Amino acid sequence: MNLRRDVFQAIADPTRRAILVLVASQSLTAGAIAANFDTARPTVSKHLQILTECELLQQEQTGREVHYHINAKKMKEVADFIEPFRQMWDDRFNKLEGVMKAYQTKNKK
Amino acid sequence: MELKTKVHAEDGQHDLLITREFDLPVGLLFKAYVEPEFVEQWMGTKVLKLESKKHGSYAFETRNPQGQVAFVASGVIHDIIPNQKIVRTFEMSGAPFGVQLEVYEFEATGENTSKLNMHVIYESIAQRDQLLQLPFKQGLNMAHNRLEEIISKIK
């Protein structure tokens, strides 16, 4: 439960969200990630540490370099909790669209 | 694929924003909210009362599959501007969510397309989070970031 809560704390921070967006398309080294921010390198390292501890990021050793890549499974878990609520509204709105489209077609005749 | 319906719930706030784009002219989208006949169809509810005018009130009755009344939702329409805006309160009987303020903004994005912004303000952060069925106090900021898109691609 604590770990779960940490995941949400982790992505509540704008810099950490930006890091996730960055790493989502390709795995990067800490240096390459830090190069995208004005923030001091140790601060970026701290963010990476938090994201790794929450399992949102995974480290991969390639030779002497450590690459960070996104943990898709964990990210999906994060998205999932708000998803039922979104889905409910999506269903409702789909229905609205269907009802009004049927009415529109009927009136055109 | 871009999600048509989006929910933005900022961390530690007592409101949320739901946006949706429709393949409907804005006039029809608005009609779906103000005419009882249409509300009943898409909401799957019985409209006991719907006075679509400034300071009018409404009450919707929703039944469970067994035919018993599950809850009555009611409120007052504070303001209504045709094809543009509805400001109303919403309260669900027997639910611990309090009274919420709903601001609907209707927008034409084309001749046959429209957009709805639904801003819902709860009495407290706890009530909003309860409604979102959060198993924890910390919410999630899905707003103004590309994470949502990326996640939908991963799925």
PDB file of C-alpha atoms in Angstrom:
ATOM      1  CA  MET A   1       0.000   0.000   0.000  1.00  0.00           C
ATOM      2  CA  ASN A   2       2.853   2.353   0.834  1.00  0.00           C
ATOM      3  CA  LEU A   3       4.547   1.582  -2.424  1.00  0.00           C
ATOM      4  CA  ARG A   4       1.347   2.297  -4.309  1.00  0.00           C
ATOM      5  CA  ARG A   5       0.949   5.641  -2.654  1.00  0.00           C
ATOM      6  CA  ASP A   6       4.520   6.480  -3.507  1.00  0.00           C
ATOM      7  CA  VAL A   7       3.843   5.902  -7.167  1.00  0.00           C
ATOM      8  CA  PHE A   8       1.286   8.665  -7.158  1.00  0.00           C
ATOM      9  CA  GLN A   9       3.519  10.966  -5.173  1.00  0.00           C
ATOM     10  CA  ALA A  10       6.215  10.242  -7.702  1.00  0.00           C
ATOM     11  CA  ILE A  11       4.179  11.434 -10.640  1.00  0.00           C
ATOM     12  CA  ALA A  12       2.701  14.402  -8.770  1.00  0.00           C
ATOM     13  CA  ASP A  13       5.975  16.212  -9.496  1.00  0.00           C
ATOM     14  CA  PRO A  14       6.197  18.038 -12.859  1.00  0.00           C
ATOM     15  CA  THR A  15       9.899  17.297 -13.386  1.00  0.00           C
ATOM     16  CA  ARG A  16       9.343  13.607 -12.779  1.00  0.00           C
ATOM     17  CA  ARG A  17       6.425  13.590 -15.191  1.00  0.00           C
ATOM     18  CA  ALA A  18       8.645  15.280 -17.765  1.00  0.00           C
ATOM     19  CA  ILE A  19      11.305  12.606 -17.202  1.00  0.00           C
ATOM     20  CA  LEU A  20       8.731   9.869 -17.814  1.00  0.00           C
ATOM     21  CA  VAL A  21       7.605  11.525 -21.023  1.00  0.00           C
ATOM     22  CA  LEU A  22      11.212  11.797 -22.131  1.00  0.00           C
ATOM     23  CA  VAL A  23      12.065   8.187 -21.374  1.00  0.00           C
ATOM     24  CA  ALA A  24       8.797   6.865 -22.801  1.00  0.00           C
ATOM     25  CA  SER A  25      10.047   7.055 -26.378  1.00  0.00           C
ATOM     26  CA  GLN A  26      13.602   5.753 -25.788  1.00  0.00           C
ATOM     27  CA  SER A  27      15.796   4.568 -22.966  1.00  0.00           C
ATOM     28  CA  LEU A  28      18.359   7.152 -21.899  1.00  0.00           C
ATOM     29  CA  THR A  29      21.332   7.523 -19.583  1.00  0.00           C
ATOM     30  CA  ALA A  30      21.110   9.754 -16.524  1.00  0.00           C
ATOM     31  CA  GLY A  31      23.359  12.262 -18.273  1.00  0.00           C
ATOM     32  CA  ALA A  32      21.177  12.406 -21.371  1.00  0.00           C
ATOM     33  CA  ILE A  33      18.078  12.892 -19.223  1.00  0.00           C
ATOM     34  CA  ALA A  34      19.739  15.626 -17.143  1.00  0.00           C
ATOM     35  CA  ALA A  35      20.758  17.453 -20.330  1.00  0.00           C
ATOM     36  CA  ASN A  36      17.067  18.165 -20.958  1.00  0.00           C
ATOM     37  CA  PHE A  37      16.626  20.081 -17.734  1.00  0.00           C
ATOM     38  CA  ASP A  38      17.987  23.281 -16.250  1.00  0.00           C
ATOM     39  CA  THR A  39      17.831  21.565 -12.882  1.00  0.00           C
ATOM     40  CA  ALA A  40      21.133  20.607 -11.219  1.00  0.00           C
ATOM     41  CA  ARG A  41      22.353  17.116 -12.015  1.00  0.00           C
ATOM     42  CA  PRO A  42      22.048  15.810  -8.411  1.00  0.00           C
ATOM     43  CA  THR A  43      18.398  16.940  -8.374  1.00  0.00           C
ATOM     44  CA  VAL A  44      17.708  15.000 -11.557  1.00  0.00           C
ATOM     45  CA  SER A  45      19.510  11.998 -10.028  1.00  0.00           C
ATOM     46  CA  LYS A  46      17.228  12.226  -7.020  1.00  0.00           C
ATOM     47  CA  HIS A  47      14.163  12.260  -9.273  1.00  0.00           C
ATOM     48  CA  LEU A  48      15.507   9.223 -11.145  1.00  0.00           C
ATOM     49  CA  GLN A  49      16.071   7.450  -7.855  1.00  0.00           C
ATOM     50  CA  ILE A  50      12.485   8.076  -6.747  1.00  0.00           C
ATOM     51  CA  LEU A  51      11.057   6.941 -10.080  1.00  0.00           C
ATOM     52  CA  THR A  52      13.223   3.812  -9.965  1.00  0.00           C
ATOM     53  CA  GLU A  53      12.200   3.025  -6.381  1.00  0.00           C
ATOM     54  CA  CYS A  54       8.562   3.301  -7.415  1.00  0.00           C
ATOM     55  CA  GLU A  55       9.285   0.942 -10.300  1.00  0.00           C
ATOM     56  CA  LEU A  56       8.104   3.484 -12.856  1.00  0.00           C
ATOM     57  CA  LEU A  57      11.622   3.406 -14.297  1.00  0.00           C
ATOM     58  CA  GLN A  58      13.924   0.458 -14.713  1.00  0.00           C
ATOM     59  CA  GLN A  59      17.686   0.527 -14.922  1.00  0.00           C
ATOM     60  CA  GLU A  60      19.572  -1.453 -17.485  1.00  0.00           C
ATOM     61  CA  GLN A  61      23.320  -1.891 -17.460  1.00  0.00           C
ATOM     62  CA  THR A  62      24.830  -1.772 -20.939  1.00  0.00           C
ATOM     63  CA  GLY A  63      28.594  -1.943 -20.686  1.00  0.00           C
ATOM     64  CA  ARG A  64      29.696   0.930 -18.485  1.00  0.00           C
ATOM     65  CA  GLU A  65      26.493   2.858 -18.979  1.00  0.00           C
ATOM     66  CA  VAL A  66      23.208   2.661 -17.132  1.00  0.00           C
ATOM     67  CA  HIS A  67      20.146   3.304 -19.235  1.00  0.00           C
ATOM     68  CA  TYR A  68      16.779   4.168 -17.822  1.00  0.00           C
ATOM     69  CA  HIS A  69      13.651   2.899 -19.477  1.00  0.00           C
ATOM     70  CA  ILE A  70       9.990   3.141 -18.630  1.00  0.00           C
ATOM     71  CA  ASN A  71       8.176   0.316 -16.878  1.00  0.00           C
ATOM     72  CA  ALA A  72       5.058   0.080 -19.017  1.00  0.00           C
ATOM     73  CA  LYS A  73       3.351  -2.339 -16.638  1.00  0.00           C
ATOM     74  CA  LYS A  74       3.600   0.040 -13.708  1.00  0.00           C
ATOM     75  CA  MET A  75       2.544   3.009 -15.815  1.00  0.00           C
ATOM     76  CA  LYS A  76      -0.566   1.159 -16.850  1.00  0.00           C
ATOM     77  CA  GLU A  77      -1.361   0.470 -13.213  1.00  0.00           C
ATOM     78  CA  VAL A  78      -1.199   4.210 -12.549  1.00  0.00           C
ATOM     79  CA  ALA A  79      -3.552   4.948 -15.430  1.00  0.00           C
ATOM     80  CA  ASP A  80      -5.959   2.236 -14.413  1.00  0.00           C
ATOM     81  CA  PHE A  81      -7.296   3.720 -11.194  1.00  0.00           C
ATOM     82  CA  ILE A  82      -8.959   6.729 -12.792  1.00  0.00           C
ATOM     83  CA  GLU A  83      -9.924   4.671 -15.813  1.00  0.00           C
ATOM     84  CA  PRO A  84     -13.254   3.251 -14.518  1.00  0.00           C
ATOM     85  CA  PHE A  85     -14.490   6.787 -13.848  1.00  0.00           C
ATOM     86  CA  ARG A  86     -13.347   7.974 -17.269  1.00  0.00           C
ATOM     87  CA  GLN A  87     -14.848   4.900 -18.884  1.00  0.00           C
ATOM     88  CA  MET A  88     -18.198   5.575 -17.229  1.00  0.00           C
ATOM     89  CA  TRP A  89     -18.295   9.068 -18.691  1.00  0.00           C
ATOM     90  CA  ASP A  90     -17.054   7.844 -22.041  1.00  0.00           C
ATOM     91  CA  ASP A  91     -19.912   5.315 -22.173  1.00  0.00           C
ATOM     92  CA  ARG A  92     -22.454   7.974 -21.220  1.00  0.00           C
ATOM     93  CA  PHE A  93     -21.192  10.415 -23.810  1.00  0.00           C
ATOM     94  CA  ASN A  94     -21.132   7.712 -26.475  1.00  0.00           C
ATOM     95  CA  LYS A  95     -24.751   7.087 -25.680  1.00  0.00           C
ATOM     96  CA  LEU A  96     -25.548  10.796 -25.847  1.00  0.00           C
ATOM     97  CA  GLU A  97     -23.863  10.979 -29.237  1.00  0.00           C
ATOM     98  CA  GLY A  98     -25.800   7.961 -30.467  1.00  0.00           C
ATOM     99  CA  VAL A  99     -29.154   9.254 -29.247  1.00  0.00           C
ATOM    100  CA  MET A 100     -28.651  12.703 -30.773  1.00  0.00           C
ATOM    101  CA  LYS A 101     -27.319  11.321 -34.051  1.00  0.00           C
ATOM    102  CA  ALA A 102     -30.410   9.157 -34.392  1.00  0.00           C
ATOM    103  CA  TYR A 103     -32.548  12.218 -33.741  1.00  0.00           C
ATOM    104  CA  GLN A 104     -30.552  14.236 -36.295  1.00  0.00           C
ATOM    105  CA  THR A 105     -31.000  11.575 -38.971  1.00  0.00           C
ATOM    106  CA  LYS A 106     -34.695  11.272 -38.251  1.00  0.00           C
ATOM    107  CA  ASN A 107     -35.191  15.017 -38.584  1.00  0.00           C
ATOM    108  CA  LYS A 108     -33.348  15.242 -41.892  1.00  0.00           C
ATOM    109  CA  LYS A 109     -35.826  12.897 -43.523  1.00  0.00           C
TER     110      LYS A 109
ATOM    111  CA  MET B   1      -5.706   6.588 -30.453  1.00  0.00           C
ATOM    112  CA  GLU B   2      -6.559   9.861 -28.781  1.00  0.00           C
ATOM    113  CA  LEU B   3      -9.177   9.434 -26.080  1.00  0.00           C
ATOM    114  CA  LYS B   4     -12.400  11.282 -26.799  1.00  0.00           C
ATOM    115  CA  THR B   5     -13.307  11.652 -23.161  1.00  0.00           C
ATOM    116  CA  LYS B   6     -10.643  12.965 -20.825  1.00  0.00           C
ATOM    117  CA  VAL B   7     -10.689  13.335 -17.074  1.00  0.00           C
ATOM    118  CA  HIS B   8      -8.281  15.730 -15.440  1.00  0.00           C
ATOM    119  CA  ALA B   9      -8.055  15.448 -11.691  1.00  0.00           C
ATOM    120  CA  GLU B  10      -5.301  17.592 -10.247  1.00  0.00           C
ATOM    121  CA  ASP B  11      -3.552  16.391  -7.173  1.00  0.00           C
ATOM    122  CA  GLY B  12      -4.955  17.814  -3.927  1.00  0.00           C
ATOM    123  CA  GLN B  13      -7.750  19.816  -5.570  1.00  0.00           C
ATOM    124  CA  HIS B  14     -11.475  19.575  -4.918  1.00  0.00           C
ATOM    125  CA  ASP B  15     -12.528  19.770  -8.534  1.00  0.00           C
ATOM    126  CA  LEU B  16     -12.123  17.892 -11.753  1.00  0.00           C
ATOM    127  CA  LEU B  17     -12.458  18.579 -15.420  1.00  0.00           C
ATOM    128  CA  ILE B  18     -14.063  16.246 -17.904  1.00  0.00           C
ATOM    129  CA  THR B  19     -13.724  17.076 -21.583  1.00  0.00           C
ATOM    130  CA  ARG B  20     -15.284  15.418 -24.557  1.00  0.00           C
ATOM    131  CA  GLU B  21     -15.431  16.067 -28.264  1.00  0.00           C
ATOM    132  CA  PHE B  22     -18.617  15.165 -30.094  1.00  0.00           C
ATOM    133  CA  ASP B  23     -19.509  14.508 -33.699  1.00  0.00           C
ATOM    134  CA  LEU B  24     -22.583  16.646 -33.179  1.00  0.00           C
ATOM    135  CA  PRO B  25     -23.471  20.251 -33.883  1.00  0.00           C
ATOM    136  CA  VAL B  26     -23.340  22.229 -30.643  1.00  0.00           C
ATOM    137  CA  GLY B  27     -27.107  22.792 -30.812  1.00  0.00           C
ATOM    138  CA  LEU B  28     -27.793  19.083 -30.588  1.00  0.00           C
ATOM    139  CA  LEU B  29     -25.284  18.590 -27.813  1.00  0.00           C
ATOM    140  CA  PHE B  30     -26.988  21.315 -25.798  1.00  0.00           C
ATOM    141  CA  LYS B  31     -30.409  19.834 -26.546  1.00  0.00           C
ATOM    142  CA  ALA B  32     -29.257  16.555 -25.006  1.00  0.00           C
ATOM    143  CA  TYR B  33     -28.921  18.397 -21.696  1.00  0.00           C
ATOM    144  CA  VAL B  34     -32.044  20.514 -21.635  1.00  0.00           C
ATOM    145  CA  GLU B  35     -34.820  18.354 -23.066  1.00  0.00           C
ATOM    146  CA  PRO B  36     -36.177  15.650 -20.733  1.00  0.00           C
ATOM    147  CA  GLU B  37     -36.810  13.230 -23.580  1.00  0.00           C
ATOM    148  CA  PHE B  38     -33.115  13.166 -24.497  1.00  0.00           C
ATOM    149  CA  VAL B  39     -31.785  13.256 -20.950  1.00  0.00           C
ATOM    150  CA  GLU B  40     -33.821  10.125 -20.206  1.00  0.00           C
ATOM    151  CA  GLN B  41     -32.448   8.332 -23.233  1.00  0.00           C
ATOM    152  CA  TRP B  42     -28.752   8.889 -22.776  1.00  0.00           C
ATOM    153  CA  MET B  43     -28.591   9.077 -18.991  1.00  0.00           C
ATOM    154  CA  GLY B  44     -30.787   6.013 -18.571  1.00  0.00           C
ATOM    155  CA  THR B  45     -32.756   7.902 -15.964  1.00  0.00           C
ATOM    156  CA  LYS B  46     -36.317   9.024 -15.395  1.00  0.00           C
ATOM    157  CA  VAL B  47     -36.699  12.778 -15.463  1.00  0.00           C
ATOM    158  CA  LEU B  48     -39.089  13.755 -12.671  1.00  0.00           C
ATOM    159  CA  LYS B  49     -38.581  17.418 -13.314  1.00  0.00           C
ATOM    160  CA  LEU B  50     -36.374  19.532 -15.555  1.00  0.00           C
ATOM    161  CA  GLU B  51     -36.877  23.263 -15.714  1.00  0.00           C
ATOM    162  CA  SER B  52     -34.197  24.353 -18.142  1.00  0.00           C
ATOM    163  CA  LYS B  53     -34.176  28.008 -17.179  1.00  0.00           C
ATOM    164  CA  LYS B  54     -32.386  30.329 -14.817  1.00  0.00           C
ATOM    165  CA  HIS B  55     -33.209  29.334 -11.229  1.00  0.00           C
ATOM    166  CA  GLY B  56     -35.155  26.329 -12.442  1.00  0.00           C
ATOM    167  CA  SER B  57     -34.686  22.980 -10.757  1.00  0.00           C
ATOM    168  CA  TYR B  58     -34.419  19.369 -11.783  1.00  0.00           C
ATOM    169  CA  ALA B  59     -34.725  15.868 -10.379  1.00  0.00           C
ATOM    170  CA  PHE B  60     -33.720  12.597 -12.011  1.00  0.00           C
ATOM    171  CA  GLU B  61     -34.613   9.184 -10.684  1.00  0.00           C
ATOM    172  CA  THR B  62     -32.372   6.250 -11.434  1.00  0.00           C
ATOM    173  CA  ARG B  63     -33.506   2.693 -10.856  1.00  0.00           C
ATOM    174  CA  ASN B  64     -31.401  -0.440 -10.452  1.00  0.00           C
ATOM    175  CA  PRO B  65     -31.882  -3.438 -12.748  1.00  0.00           C
ATOM    176  CA  GLN B  66     -34.396  -4.836 -10.217  1.00  0.00           C
ATOM    177  CA  GLY B  67     -36.581  -1.807 -10.784  1.00  0.00           C
ATOM    178  CA  GLN B  68     -36.062  -0.246  -7.382  1.00  0.00           C
ATOM    179  CA  VAL B  69     -35.116   3.410  -7.059  1.00  0.00           C
ATOM    180  CA  ALA B  70     -31.330   3.479  -6.698  1.00  0.00           C
ATOM    181  CA  PHE B  71     -31.040   7.215  -6.154  1.00  0.00           C
ATOM    182  CA  VAL B  72     -32.532  10.559  -6.979  1.00  0.00           C
ATOM    183  CA  ALA B  73     -30.246  13.233  -8.331  1.00  0.00           C
ATOM    184  CA  SER B  74     -31.420  16.783  -8.047  1.00  0.00           C
ATOM    185  CA  GLY B  75     -30.258  20.364  -8.164  1.00  0.00           C
ATOM    186  CA  VAL B  76     -30.870  23.914  -9.206  1.00  0.00           C
ATOM    187  CA  ILE B  77     -29.933  25.537 -12.471  1.00  0.00           C
ATOM    188  CA  HIS B  78     -28.104  28.679 -11.578  1.00  0.00           C
ATOM    189  CA  ASP B  79     -27.574  29.927 -15.083  1.00  0.00           C
ATOM    190  CA  ILE B  80     -28.255  28.766 -18.587  1.00  0.00           C
ATOM    191  CA  ILE B  81     -27.118  30.278 -21.885  1.00  0.00           C
ATOM    192  CA  PRO B  82     -28.403  28.374 -24.935  1.00  0.00           C
ATOM    193  CA  ASN B  83     -25.672  26.452 -26.777  1.00  0.00           C
ATOM    194  CA  GLN B  84     -23.034  27.906 -24.487  1.00  0.00           C
ATOM    195  CA  LYS B  85     -23.279  27.276 -20.822  1.00  0.00           C
ATOM    196  CA  ILE B  86     -25.123  25.634 -17.949  1.00  0.00           C
ATOM    197  CA  VAL B  87     -24.236  26.240 -14.304  1.00  0.00           C
ATOM    198  CA  ARG B  88     -26.048  23.958 -11.903  1.00  0.00           C
ATOM    199  CA  THR B  89     -25.766  22.193  -8.603  1.00  0.00           C
ATOM    200  CA  PHE B  90     -25.995  18.416  -8.346  1.00  0.00           C
ATOM    201  CA  GLU B  91     -26.776  16.291  -5.353  1.00  0.00           C
ATOM    202  CA  MET B  92     -27.257  12.562  -5.119  1.00  0.00           C
ATOM    203  CA  SER B  93     -29.626  11.342  -2.442  1.00  0.00           C
ATOM    204  CA  GLY B  94     -28.173   8.915   0.062  1.00  0.00           C
ATOM    205  CA  ALA B  95     -24.609   9.392  -1.113  1.00  0.00           C
ATOM    206  CA  PRO B  96     -21.763  10.889   0.928  1.00  0.00           C
ATOM    207  CA  PHE B  97     -20.576  13.150  -1.874  1.00  0.00           C
ATOM    208  CA  GLY B  98     -22.266  16.380  -0.793  1.00  0.00           C
ATOM    209  CA  VAL B  99     -23.468  18.995  -3.241  1.00  0.00           C
ATOM    210  CA  GLN B 100     -21.365  19.619  -6.266  1.00  0.00           C
ATOM    211  CA  LEU B 101     -21.284  22.624  -8.536  1.00  0.00           C
ATOM    212  CA  GLU B 102     -21.204  21.803 -12.218  1.00  0.00           C
ATOM    213  CA  VAL B 103     -20.188  24.215 -14.946  1.00  0.00           C
ATOM    214  CA  TYR B 104     -20.854  22.977 -18.449  1.00  0.00           C
ATOM    215  CA  GLU B 105     -19.333  24.830 -21.355  1.00  0.00           C
ATOM    216  CA  PHE B 106     -20.542  23.979 -24.822  1.00  0.00           C
ATOM    217  CA  GLU B 107     -18.422  24.968 -27.762  1.00  0.00           C
ATOM    218  CA  ALA B 108     -18.840  24.596 -31.502  1.00  0.00           C
ATOM    219  CA  THR B 109     -15.615  23.315 -33.041  1.00  0.00           C
ATOM    220  CA  GLY B 110     -17.100  23.029 -36.519  1.00  0.00           C
ATOM    221  CA  GLU B 111     -20.435  22.855 -38.233  1.00  0.00           C
ATOM    222  CA  ASN B 112     -20.992  19.309 -37.089  1.00  0.00           C
ATOM    223  CA  THR B 113     -18.567  18.998 -34.232  1.00  0.00           C
ATOM    224  CA  SER B 114     -18.605  20.327 -30.714  1.00  0.00           C
ATOM    225  CA  LYS B 115     -16.801  20.158 -27.439  1.00  0.00           C
ATOM    226  CA  LEU B 116     -18.005  19.907 -23.881  1.00  0.00           C
ATOM    227  CA  ASN B 117     -16.011  21.090 -20.890  1.00  0.00           C
ATOM    228  CA  MET B 118     -17.523  19.886 -17.669  1.00  0.00           C
ATOM    229  CA  HIS B 119     -16.005  21.422 -14.583  1.00  0.00           C
ATOM    230  CA  VAL B 120     -17.163  19.790 -11.355  1.00  0.00           C
ATOM    231  CA  ILE B 121     -16.399  21.393  -8.008  1.00  0.00           C
ATOM    232  CA  TYR B 122     -16.852  19.302  -4.868  1.00  0.00           C
ATOM    233  CA  GLU B 123     -17.263  20.506  -1.309  1.00  0.00           C
ATOM    234  CA  SER B 124     -13.994  18.928  -0.274  1.00  0.00           C
ATOM    235  CA  ILE B 125     -10.965  17.142  -1.667  1.00  0.00           C
ATOM    236  CA  ALA B 126     -11.995  14.029   0.261  1.00  0.00           C
ATOM    237  CA  GLN B 127     -15.407  13.939  -1.386  1.00  0.00           C
ATOM    238  CA  ARG B 128     -13.929  14.267  -4.838  1.00  0.00           C
ATOM    239  CA  ASP B 129     -11.360  11.565  -4.200  1.00  0.00           C
ATOM    240  CA  GLN B 130     -13.991   9.304  -2.695  1.00  0.00           C
ATOM    241  CA  LEU B 131     -16.015   9.701  -5.850  1.00  0.00           C
ATOM    242  CA  LEU B 132     -13.050   8.850  -7.981  1.00  0.00           C
ATOM    243  CA  GLN B 133     -12.719   5.824  -5.709  1.00  0.00           C
ATOM    244  CA  LEU B 134      -9.210   6.632  -4.829  1.00  0.00           C
ATOM    245  CA  PRO B 135      -7.805   4.115  -2.386  1.00  0.00           C
ATOM    246  CA  PHE B 136      -5.488   6.851  -1.074  1.00  0.00           C
ATOM    247  CA  LYS B 137      -5.452  10.538  -0.328  1.00  0.00           C
ATOM    248  CA  GLN B 138      -2.963  11.509  -2.969  1.00  0.00           C
ATOM    249  CA  GLY B 139      -4.612  12.085  -6.289  1.00  0.00           C
ATOM    250  CA  LEU B 140      -3.021  12.002  -9.653  1.00  0.00           C
ATOM    251  CA  ASN B 141      -2.323  14.808 -11.979  1.00  0.00           C
ATOM    252  CA  MET B 142      -3.380  13.632 -15.374  1.00  0.00           C
ATOM    253  CA  ALA B 143      -3.657  17.184 -16.584  1.00  0.00           C
ATOM    254  CA  HIS B 144      -1.600  19.049 -19.122  1.00  0.00           C
ATOM    255  CA  ASN B 145       0.884  16.317 -19.703  1.00  0.00           C
ATOM    256  CA  ARG B 146       1.428  13.802 -22.402  1.00  0.00           C
ATOM    257  CA  LEU B 147       1.495  10.854 -20.059  1.00  0.00           C
ATOM    258  CA  GLU B 148      -2.078   9.967 -20.769  1.00  0.00           C
ATOM    259  CA  GLU B 149      -1.393   9.695 -24.479  1.00  0.00           C
ATOM    260  CA  ILE B 150       1.676   7.601 -23.899  1.00  0.00           C
ATOM    261  CA  ILE B 151      -0.183   5.311 -21.565  1.00  0.00           C
ATOM    262  CA  SER B 152      -2.953   4.811 -24.096  1.00  0.00           C
ATOM    263  CA  LYS B 153      -0.321   3.810 -26.638  1.00  0.00           C
ATOM    264  CA  ILE B 154       1.175   1.296 -24.219  1.00  0.00           C
ATOM    265  CA  LYS B 155      -2.190  -0.334 -23.583  1.00  0.00           C
TER     266      LYS B 155
END
